């Protein structure tokens, strides 16, 4: 999870036909509502909430969390991270 703090997310295509979204300026936070950590080697979610707080302007608004195809053996209560 700590490796992700150093990485920039891939630009995504807007589903509403607005083209690619611009990345935020240095130090700015993302306004997205989706966090995709699929296809990695994540073994635990200890720092997931802290990561979301650092990278997202409104981390409580995250509506989609993709953790598929990782090495998780337990995730704990889902509501701990996803308040909605």
PDB file of N, CA and C in Angstrom:
ATOM      1  N   UNK A   1       0.828  -1.183   0.000  1.00  0.00           N
ATOM      2  CA  UNK A   1       0.000   0.000   0.000  1.00  0.00           C
ATOM      3  C   UNK A   1       0.875   1.251   0.000  1.00  0.00           C
ATOM      4  N   UNK A   2       2.000   1.217   0.716  1.00  0.00           N
ATOM      5  CA  UNK A   2       2.851   2.405   0.783  1.00  0.00           C
ATOM      6  C   UNK A   2       3.471   2.740  -0.571  1.00  0.00           C
ATOM      7  N   UNK A   3       3.680   1.737  -1.424  1.00  0.00           N
ATOM      8  CA  UNK A   3       4.208   1.998  -2.770  1.00  0.00           C
ATOM      9  C   UNK A   3       3.266   2.886  -3.568  1.00  0.00           C
ATOM     10  N   UNK A   4       1.991   2.758  -3.344  1.00  0.00           N
ATOM     11  CA  UNK A   4       0.994   3.506  -4.111  1.00  0.00           C
ATOM     12  C   UNK A   4       1.055   5.001  -3.830  1.00  0.00           C
ATOM     13  N   UNK A   5       1.531   5.381  -2.666  1.00  0.00           N
ATOM     14  CA  UNK A   5       1.622   6.804  -2.340  1.00  0.00           C
ATOM     15  C   UNK A   5       2.598   7.529  -3.254  1.00  0.00           C
ATOM     16  N   UNK A   6       3.559   6.806  -3.800  1.00  0.00           N
ATOM     17  CA  UNK A   6       4.562   7.394  -4.686  1.00  0.00           C
ATOM     18  C   UNK A   6       4.107   7.402  -6.147  1.00  0.00           C
ATOM     19  N   UNK A   7       3.097   6.633  -6.481  1.00  0.00           N
ATOM     20  CA  UNK A   7       2.649   6.469  -7.863  1.00  0.00           C
ATOM     21  C   UNK A   7       1.535   7.444  -8.219  1.00  0.00           C
ATOM     22  N   UNK A   8       1.479   7.798  -9.482  1.00  0.00           N
ATOM     23  CA  UNK A   8       0.378   8.600 -10.010  1.00  0.00           C
ATOM     24  C   UNK A   8      -0.638   7.661 -10.641  1.00  0.00           C
ATOM     25  N   UNK A   9      -1.919   7.884 -10.417  1.00  0.00           N
ATOM     26  CA  UNK A   9      -2.937   7.038 -11.042  1.00  0.00           C
ATOM     27  C   UNK A   9      -2.923   7.195 -12.558  1.00  0.00           C
ATOM     28  N   UNK A  10      -3.330   6.133 -13.235  1.00  0.00           N
ATOM     29  CA  UNK A  10      -3.468   6.223 -14.689  1.00  0.00           C
ATOM     30  C   UNK A  10      -4.621   7.154 -15.010  1.00  0.00           C
ATOM     31  N   UNK A  11      -4.486   7.974 -16.052  1.00  0.00           N
ATOM     32  CA  UNK A  11      -5.633   8.814 -16.440  1.00  0.00           C
ATOM     33  C   UNK A  11      -6.760   7.925 -16.939  1.00  0.00           C
ATOM     34  N   UNK A  12      -7.985   8.276 -16.613  1.00  0.00           N
ATOM     35  CA  UNK A  12      -9.098   7.453 -17.077  1.00  0.00           C
ATOM     36  C   UNK A  12      -9.967   8.245 -18.033  1.00  0.00           C
ATOM     37  N   UNK A  13     -10.704   7.515 -18.824  1.00  0.00           N
ATOM     38  CA  UNK A  13     -11.623   8.155 -19.746  1.00  0.00           C
ATOM     39  C   UNK A  13     -12.915   8.458 -19.024  1.00  0.00           C
ATOM     40  N   UNK A  14     -13.425   9.620 -19.240  1.00  0.00           N
ATOM     41  CA  UNK A  14     -14.682  10.001 -18.622  1.00  0.00           C
ATOM     42  C   UNK A  14     -15.819   9.209 -19.249  1.00  0.00           C
ATOM     43  N   UNK A  15     -16.689   8.614 -18.453  1.00  0.00           N
ATOM     44  CA  UNK A  15     -17.811   7.862 -19.023  1.00  0.00           C
ATOM     45  C   UNK A  15     -18.847   8.767 -19.682  1.00  0.00           C
ATOM     46  N   UNK A  16     -18.721  10.048 -19.496  1.00  0.00           N
ATOM     47  CA  UNK A  16     -19.704  10.979 -20.048  1.00  0.00           C
ATOM     48  C   UNK A  16     -19.201  11.679 -21.307  1.00  0.00           C
ATOM     49  N   UNK A  17     -18.147  11.138 -21.911  1.00  0.00           N
ATOM     50  CA  UNK A  17     -17.663  11.665 -23.170  1.00  0.00           C
ATOM     51  C   UNK A  17     -16.883  12.958 -23.074  1.00  0.00           C
ATOM     52  N   UNK A  18     -16.335  13.269 -21.919  1.00  0.00           N
ATOM     53  CA  UNK A  18     -15.594  14.525 -21.754  1.00  0.00           C
ATOM     54  C   UNK A  18     -14.102  14.340 -22.008  1.00  0.00           C
ATOM     55  N   UNK A  19     -13.713  13.156 -22.444  1.00  0.00           N
ATOM     56  CA  UNK A  19     -12.301  12.898 -22.708  1.00  0.00           C
ATOM     57  C   UNK A  19     -11.542  12.571 -21.439  1.00  0.00           C
ATOM     58  N   UNK A  20     -10.232  12.594 -21.532  1.00  0.00           N
ATOM     59  CA  UNK A  20      -9.405  12.270 -20.374  1.00  0.00           C
ATOM     60  C   UNK A  20      -9.476  13.377 -19.334  1.00  0.00           C
ATOM     61  N   UNK A  21      -9.512  12.950 -18.092  1.00  0.00           N
ATOM     62  CA  UNK A  21      -9.516  13.916 -16.999  1.00  0.00           C
ATOM     63  C   UNK A  21      -8.085  14.374 -16.744  1.00  0.00           C
ATOM     64  N   UNK A  22      -7.903  15.622 -16.407  1.00  0.00           N
ATOM     65  CA  UNK A  22      -6.579  16.147 -16.110  1.00  0.00           C
ATOM     66  C   UNK A  22      -6.167  15.708 -14.712  1.00  0.00           C
ATOM     67  N   UNK A  23      -4.900  15.330 -14.552  1.00  0.00           N
ATOM     68  CA  UNK A  23      -4.441  14.986 -13.203  1.00  0.00           C
ATOM     69  C   UNK A  23      -4.392  16.245 -12.344  1.00  0.00           C
ATOM     70  N   UNK A  24      -4.557  16.096 -11.038  1.00  0.00           N
ATOM     71  CA  UNK A  24      -4.501  17.283 -10.176  1.00  0.00           C
ATOM     72  C   UNK A  24      -3.085  17.850 -10.153  1.00  0.00           C
ATOM     73  N   UNK A  25      -2.976  19.100  -9.784  1.00  0.00           N
ATOM     74  CA  UNK A  25      -1.666  19.734  -9.668  1.00  0.00           C
ATOM     75  C   UNK A  25      -0.916  19.130  -8.488  1.00  0.00           C
ATOM     76  N   UNK A  26       0.369  19.368  -8.445  1.00  0.00           N
ATOM     77  CA  UNK A  26       1.219  18.843  -7.381  1.00  0.00           C
ATOM     78  C   UNK A  26       0.631  19.174  -6.011  1.00  0.00           C
ATOM     79  N   UNK A  27       0.452  18.170  -5.180  1.00  0.00           N
ATOM     80  CA  UNK A  27      -0.079  18.368  -3.843  1.00  0.00           C
ATOM     81  C   UNK A  27      -1.591  18.413  -3.756  1.00  0.00           C
ATOM     82  N   UNK A  28      -2.270  18.503  -4.895  1.00  0.00           N
ATOM     83  CA  UNK A  28      -3.737  18.530  -4.891  1.00  0.00           C
ATOM     84  C   UNK A  28      -4.269  17.113  -4.699  1.00  0.00           C
ATOM     85  N   UNK A  29      -5.496  17.018  -4.234  1.00  0.00           N
ATOM     86  CA  UNK A  29      -6.100  15.710  -4.007  1.00  0.00           C
ATOM     87  C   UNK A  29      -7.084  15.378  -5.118  1.00  0.00           C
ATOM     88  N   UNK A  30      -7.274  14.083  -5.341  1.00  0.00           N
ATOM     89  CA  UNK A  30      -8.200  13.618  -6.369  1.00  0.00           C
ATOM     90  C   UNK A  30      -9.637  13.736  -5.879  1.00  0.00           C
ATOM     91  N   UNK A  31     -10.544  13.990  -6.807  1.00  0.00           N
ATOM     92  CA  UNK A  31     -11.955  14.134  -6.460  1.00  0.00           C
ATOM     93  C   UNK A  31     -12.770  12.922  -6.879  1.00  0.00           C
ATOM     94  N   UNK A  32     -12.131  11.872  -7.343  1.00  0.00           N
ATOM     95  CA  UNK A  32     -12.832  10.678  -7.815  1.00  0.00           C
ATOM     96  C   UNK A  32     -13.586   9.960  -6.716  1.00  0.00           C
ATOM     97  N   UNK A  33     -14.423   9.014  -7.131  1.00  0.00           N
ATOM     98  CA  UNK A  33     -15.208   8.212  -6.186  1.00  0.00           C
ATOM     99  C   UNK A  33     -14.905   6.735  -6.351  1.00  0.00           C
ATOM    100  N   UNK A  34     -13.789   6.422  -7.003  1.00  0.00           N
ATOM    101  CA  UNK A  34     -13.429   5.046  -7.306  1.00  0.00           C
ATOM    102  C   UNK A  34     -11.967   4.821  -6.932  1.00  0.00           C
ATOM    103  N   UNK A  35     -11.696   3.731  -6.246  1.00  0.00           N
ATOM    104  CA  UNK A  35     -10.333   3.368  -5.881  1.00  0.00           C
ATOM    105  C   UNK A  35     -10.089   1.944  -6.354  1.00  0.00           C
ATOM    106  N   UNK A  36      -9.216   1.791  -7.337  1.00  0.00           N
ATOM    107  CA  UNK A  36      -8.941   0.480  -7.932  1.00  0.00           C
ATOM    108  C   UNK A  36      -7.536   0.027  -7.553  1.00  0.00           C
ATOM    109  N   UNK A  37      -7.468  -1.007  -6.749  1.00  0.00           N
ATOM    110  CA  UNK A  37      -6.210  -1.644  -6.387  1.00  0.00           C
ATOM    111  C   UNK A  37      -6.225  -3.094  -6.844  1.00  0.00           C
ATOM    112  N   UNK A  38      -6.871  -3.364  -7.967  1.00  0.00           N
ATOM    113  CA  UNK A  38      -6.960  -4.731  -8.458  1.00  0.00           C
ATOM    114  C   UNK A  38      -5.640  -5.172  -9.089  1.00  0.00           C
ATOM    115  N   UNK A  39      -5.442  -6.496  -9.116  1.00  0.00           N
ATOM    116  CA  UNK A  39      -4.274  -7.120  -9.755  1.00  0.00           C
ATOM    117  C   UNK A  39      -2.946  -6.646  -9.168  1.00  0.00           C
ATOM    118  N   UNK A  40      -2.840  -6.681  -7.865  1.00  0.00           N
ATOM    119  CA  UNK A  40      -1.601  -6.352  -7.166  1.00  0.00           C
ATOM    120  C   UNK A  40      -1.257  -7.518  -6.249  1.00  0.00           C
ATOM    121  N   UNK A  41      -0.366  -7.315  -5.336  1.00  0.00           N
ATOM    122  CA  UNK A  41      -0.005  -8.353  -4.367  1.00  0.00           C
ATOM    123  C   UNK A  41      -0.306  -7.878  -2.953  1.00  0.00           C
ATOM    124  N   UNK A  42      -1.394  -7.172  -2.788  1.00  0.00           N
ATOM    125  CA  UNK A  42      -1.769  -6.624  -1.484  1.00  0.00           C
ATOM    126  C   UNK A  42      -2.137  -7.772  -0.547  1.00  0.00           C
ATOM    127  N   UNK A  43      -1.559  -7.763   0.649  1.00  0.00           N
ATOM    128  CA  UNK A  43      -1.827  -8.822   1.620  1.00  0.00           C
ATOM    129  C   UNK A  43      -2.659  -8.346   2.804  1.00  0.00           C
ATOM    130  N   UNK A  44      -2.707  -7.030   3.045  1.00  0.00           N
ATOM    131  CA  UNK A  44      -3.531  -6.507   4.136  1.00  0.00           C
ATOM    132  C   UNK A  44      -3.975  -5.090   3.797  1.00  0.00           C
ATOM    133  N   UNK A  45      -4.936  -4.602   4.544  1.00  0.00           N
ATOM    134  CA  UNK A  45      -5.517  -3.286   4.270  1.00  0.00           C
ATOM    135  C   UNK A  45      -5.236  -2.287   5.387  1.00  0.00           C
ATOM    136  N   UNK A  46      -4.166  -2.512   6.130  1.00  0.00           N
ATOM    137  CA  UNK A  46      -3.878  -1.683   7.294  1.00  0.00           C
ATOM    138  C   UNK A  46      -3.805  -0.194   6.981  1.00  0.00           C
ATOM    139  N   UNK A  47      -3.203   0.183   5.890  1.00  0.00           N
ATOM    140  CA  UNK A  47      -3.018   1.610   5.604  1.00  0.00           C
ATOM    141  C   UNK A  47      -3.955   2.135   4.521  1.00  0.00           C
ATOM    142  N   UNK A  48      -4.988   1.387   4.185  1.00  0.00           N
ATOM    143  CA  UNK A  48      -5.892   1.796   3.109  1.00  0.00           C
ATOM    144  C   UNK A  48      -6.615   3.102   3.428  1.00  0.00           C
ATOM    145  N   UNK A  49      -7.141   3.228   4.621  1.00  0.00           N
ATOM    146  CA  UNK A  49      -7.859   4.447   4.992  1.00  0.00           C
ATOM    147  C   UNK A  49      -6.924   5.650   4.991  1.00  0.00           C
ATOM    148  N   UNK A  50      -5.734   5.494   5.531  1.00  0.00           N
ATOM    149  CA  UNK A  50      -4.776   6.603   5.547  1.00  0.00           C
ATOM    150  C   UNK A  50      -4.390   7.003   4.131  1.00  0.00           C
ATOM    151  N   UNK A  51      -4.198   6.020   3.251  1.00  0.00           N
ATOM    152  CA  UNK A  51      -3.888   6.314   1.851  1.00  0.00           C
ATOM    153  C   UNK A  51      -5.014   7.129   1.223  1.00  0.00           C
ATOM    154  N   UNK A  52      -6.248   6.711   1.440  1.00  0.00           N
ATOM    155  CA  UNK A  52      -7.398   7.413   0.859  1.00  0.00           C
ATOM    156  C   UNK A  52      -7.493   8.839   1.390  1.00  0.00           C
ATOM    157  N   UNK A  53      -7.207   9.034   2.657  1.00  0.00           N
ATOM    158  CA  UNK A  53      -7.255  10.381   3.240  1.00  0.00           C
ATOM    159  C   UNK A  53      -6.202  11.296   2.625  1.00  0.00           C
ATOM    160  N   UNK A  54      -5.044  10.744   2.288  1.00  0.00           N
ATOM    161  CA  UNK A  54      -3.958  11.533   1.704  1.00  0.00           C
ATOM    162  C   UNK A  54      -4.235  11.873   0.245  1.00  0.00           C
ATOM    163  N   UNK A  55      -4.793  10.932  -0.516  1.00  0.00           N
ATOM    164  CA  UNK A  55      -4.929  11.098  -1.966  1.00  0.00           C
ATOM    165  C   UNK A  55      -6.263  11.671  -2.435  1.00  0.00           C
ATOM    166  N   UNK A  56      -7.335  11.519  -1.643  1.00  0.00           N
ATOM    167  CA  UNK A  56      -8.666  11.931  -2.090  1.00  0.00           C
ATOM    168  C   UNK A  56      -9.182  13.119  -1.281  1.00  0.00           C
ATOM    169  N   UNK A  57      -9.774  14.079  -1.987  1.00  0.00           N
ATOM    170  CA  UNK A  57     -10.343  15.256  -1.330  1.00  0.00           C
ATOM    171  C   UNK A  57     -11.501  14.864  -0.417  1.00  0.00           C
ATOM    172  N   UNK A  58     -12.355  13.972  -0.872  1.00  0.00           N
ATOM    173  CA  UNK A  58     -13.512  13.505  -0.094  1.00  0.00           C
ATOM    174  C   UNK A  58     -13.476  11.985  -0.030  1.00  0.00           C
ATOM    175  N   UNK A  59     -12.559  11.442   0.722  1.00  0.00           N
ATOM    176  CA  UNK A  59     -12.389   9.995   0.743  1.00  0.00           C
ATOM    177  C   UNK A  59     -13.644   9.271   1.232  1.00  0.00           C
ATOM    178  N   UNK A  60     -14.487   9.949   2.023  1.00  0.00           N
ATOM    179  CA  UNK A  60     -15.722   9.323   2.505  1.00  0.00           C
ATOM    180  C   UNK A  60     -16.715   9.099   1.371  1.00  0.00           C
ATOM    181  N   UNK A  61     -16.513   9.756   0.240  1.00  0.00           N
ATOM    182  CA  UNK A  61     -17.412   9.633  -0.906  1.00  0.00           C
ATOM    183  C   UNK A  61     -17.030   8.491  -1.838  1.00  0.00           C
ATOM    184  N   UNK A  62     -15.967   7.760  -1.540  1.00  0.00           N
ATOM    185  CA  UNK A  62     -15.571   6.639  -2.394  1.00  0.00           C
ATOM    186  C   UNK A  62     -16.703   5.623  -2.400  1.00  0.00           C
ATOM    187  N   UNK A  63     -17.188   5.325  -3.593  1.00  0.00           N
ATOM    188  CA  UNK A  63     -18.333   4.431  -3.737  1.00  0.00           C
ATOM    189  C   UNK A  63     -17.936   3.084  -4.334  1.00  0.00           C
ATOM    190  N   UNK A  64     -16.748   2.996  -4.907  1.00  0.00           N
ATOM    191  CA  UNK A  64     -16.324   1.752  -5.544  1.00  0.00           C
ATOM    192  C   UNK A  64     -14.890   1.466  -5.130  1.00  0.00           C
ATOM    193  N   UNK A  65     -14.676   0.332  -4.509  1.00  0.00           N
ATOM    194  CA  UNK A  65     -13.359  -0.109  -4.079  1.00  0.00           C
ATOM    195  C   UNK A  65     -13.094  -1.467  -4.707  1.00  0.00           C
ATOM    196  N   UNK A  66     -12.129  -1.535  -5.615  1.00  0.00           N
ATOM    197  CA  UNK A  66     -11.813  -2.781  -6.320  1.00  0.00           C
ATOM    198  C   UNK A  66     -10.515  -3.354  -5.768  1.00  0.00           C
ATOM    199  N   UNK A  67     -10.625  -4.462  -5.060  1.00  0.00           N
ATOM    200  CA  UNK A  67      -9.468  -5.156  -4.503  1.00  0.00           C
ATOM    201  C   UNK A  67      -9.331  -6.559  -5.082  1.00  0.00           C
ATOM    202  N   UNK A  68      -9.944  -6.798  -6.218  1.00  0.00           N
ATOM    203  CA  UNK A  68      -9.931  -8.135  -6.812  1.00  0.00           C
ATOM    204  C   UNK A  68      -8.518  -8.550  -7.232  1.00  0.00           C
ATOM    205  N   UNK A  69      -8.283  -9.845  -7.208  1.00  0.00           N
ATOM    206  CA  UNK A  69      -7.024 -10.457  -7.656  1.00  0.00           C
ATOM    207  C   UNK A  69      -5.815  -9.936  -6.877  1.00  0.00           C
ATOM    208  N   UNK A  70      -5.920  -9.980  -5.558  1.00  0.00           N
ATOM    209  CA  UNK A  70      -4.820  -9.659  -4.661  1.00  0.00           C
ATOM    210  C   UNK A  70      -4.543 -10.879  -3.794  1.00  0.00           C
ATOM    211  N   UNK A  71      -3.750 -10.730  -2.769  1.00  0.00           N
ATOM    212  CA  UNK A  71      -3.401 -11.837  -1.883  1.00  0.00           C
ATOM    213  C   UNK A  71      -3.973 -11.635  -0.484  1.00  0.00           C
ATOM    214  N   UNK A  72      -5.170 -11.079  -0.412  1.00  0.00           N
ATOM    215  CA  UNK A  72      -5.829 -10.827   0.868  1.00  0.00           C
ATOM    216  C   UNK A  72      -6.381 -12.126   1.441  1.00  0.00           C
ATOM    217  N   UNK A  73      -6.180 -12.333   2.741  1.00  0.00           N
ATOM    218  CA  UNK A  73      -6.768 -13.492   3.406  1.00  0.00           C
ATOM    219  C   UNK A  73      -7.941 -13.089   4.289  1.00  0.00           C
ATOM    220  N   UNK A  74      -7.995 -11.812   4.684  1.00  0.00           N
ATOM    221  CA  UNK A  74      -9.137 -11.282   5.420  1.00  0.00           C
ATOM    222  C   UNK A  74      -9.193  -9.782   5.183  1.00  0.00           C
ATOM    223  N   UNK A  75     -10.386  -9.219   5.264  1.00  0.00           N
ATOM    224  CA  UNK A  75     -10.510  -7.784   5.032  1.00  0.00           C
ATOM    225  C   UNK A  75     -11.111  -7.048   6.223  1.00  0.00           C
ATOM    226  N   UNK A  76     -11.651  -7.737   7.182  1.00  0.00           N
ATOM    227  CA  UNK A  76     -12.257  -7.069   8.324  1.00  0.00           C
ATOM    228  C   UNK A  76     -13.612  -6.503   7.953  1.00  0.00           C
ATOM    229  N   UNK A  77     -14.204  -5.707   8.844  1.00  0.00           N
ATOM    230  CA  UNK A  77     -15.513  -5.125   8.546  1.00  0.00           C
ATOM    231  C   UNK A  77     -15.424  -4.132   7.384  1.00  0.00           C
ATOM    232  N   UNK A  78     -16.251  -4.305   6.387  1.00  0.00           N
ATOM    233  CA  UNK A  78     -16.227  -3.442   5.208  1.00  0.00           C
ATOM    234  C   UNK A  78     -16.561  -2.010   5.580  1.00  0.00           C
ATOM    235  N   UNK A  79     -17.465  -1.811   6.509  1.00  0.00           N
ATOM    236  CA  UNK A  79     -17.880  -0.470   6.899  1.00  0.00           C
ATOM    237  C   UNK A  79     -16.777   0.367   7.521  1.00  0.00           C
ATOM    238  N   UNK A  80     -15.688  -0.267   7.932  1.00  0.00           N
ATOM    239  CA  UNK A  80     -14.571   0.477   8.503  1.00  0.00           C
ATOM    240  C   UNK A  80     -14.003   1.436   7.467  1.00  0.00           C
ATOM    241  N   UNK A  81     -13.926   1.007   6.225  1.00  0.00           N
ATOM    242  CA  UNK A  81     -13.385   1.872   5.182  1.00  0.00           C
ATOM    243  C   UNK A  81     -14.465   2.556   4.370  1.00  0.00           C
ATOM    244  N   UNK A  82     -15.511   1.851   4.052  1.00  0.00           N
ATOM    245  CA  UNK A  82     -16.539   2.392   3.166  1.00  0.00           C
ATOM    246  C   UNK A  82     -17.729   2.849   4.006  1.00  0.00           C
ATOM    247  N   UNK A  83     -17.790   4.137   4.325  1.00  0.00           N
ATOM    248  CA  UNK A  83     -18.873   4.609   5.179  1.00  0.00           C
ATOM    249  C   UNK A  83     -20.236   4.626   4.508  1.00  0.00           C
ATOM    250  N   UNK A  84     -20.281   4.639   3.179  1.00  0.00           N
ATOM    251  CA  UNK A  84     -21.571   4.728   2.495  1.00  0.00           C
ATOM    252  C   UNK A  84     -22.141   3.382   2.203  1.00  0.00           C
TER     253      UNK A  84
END
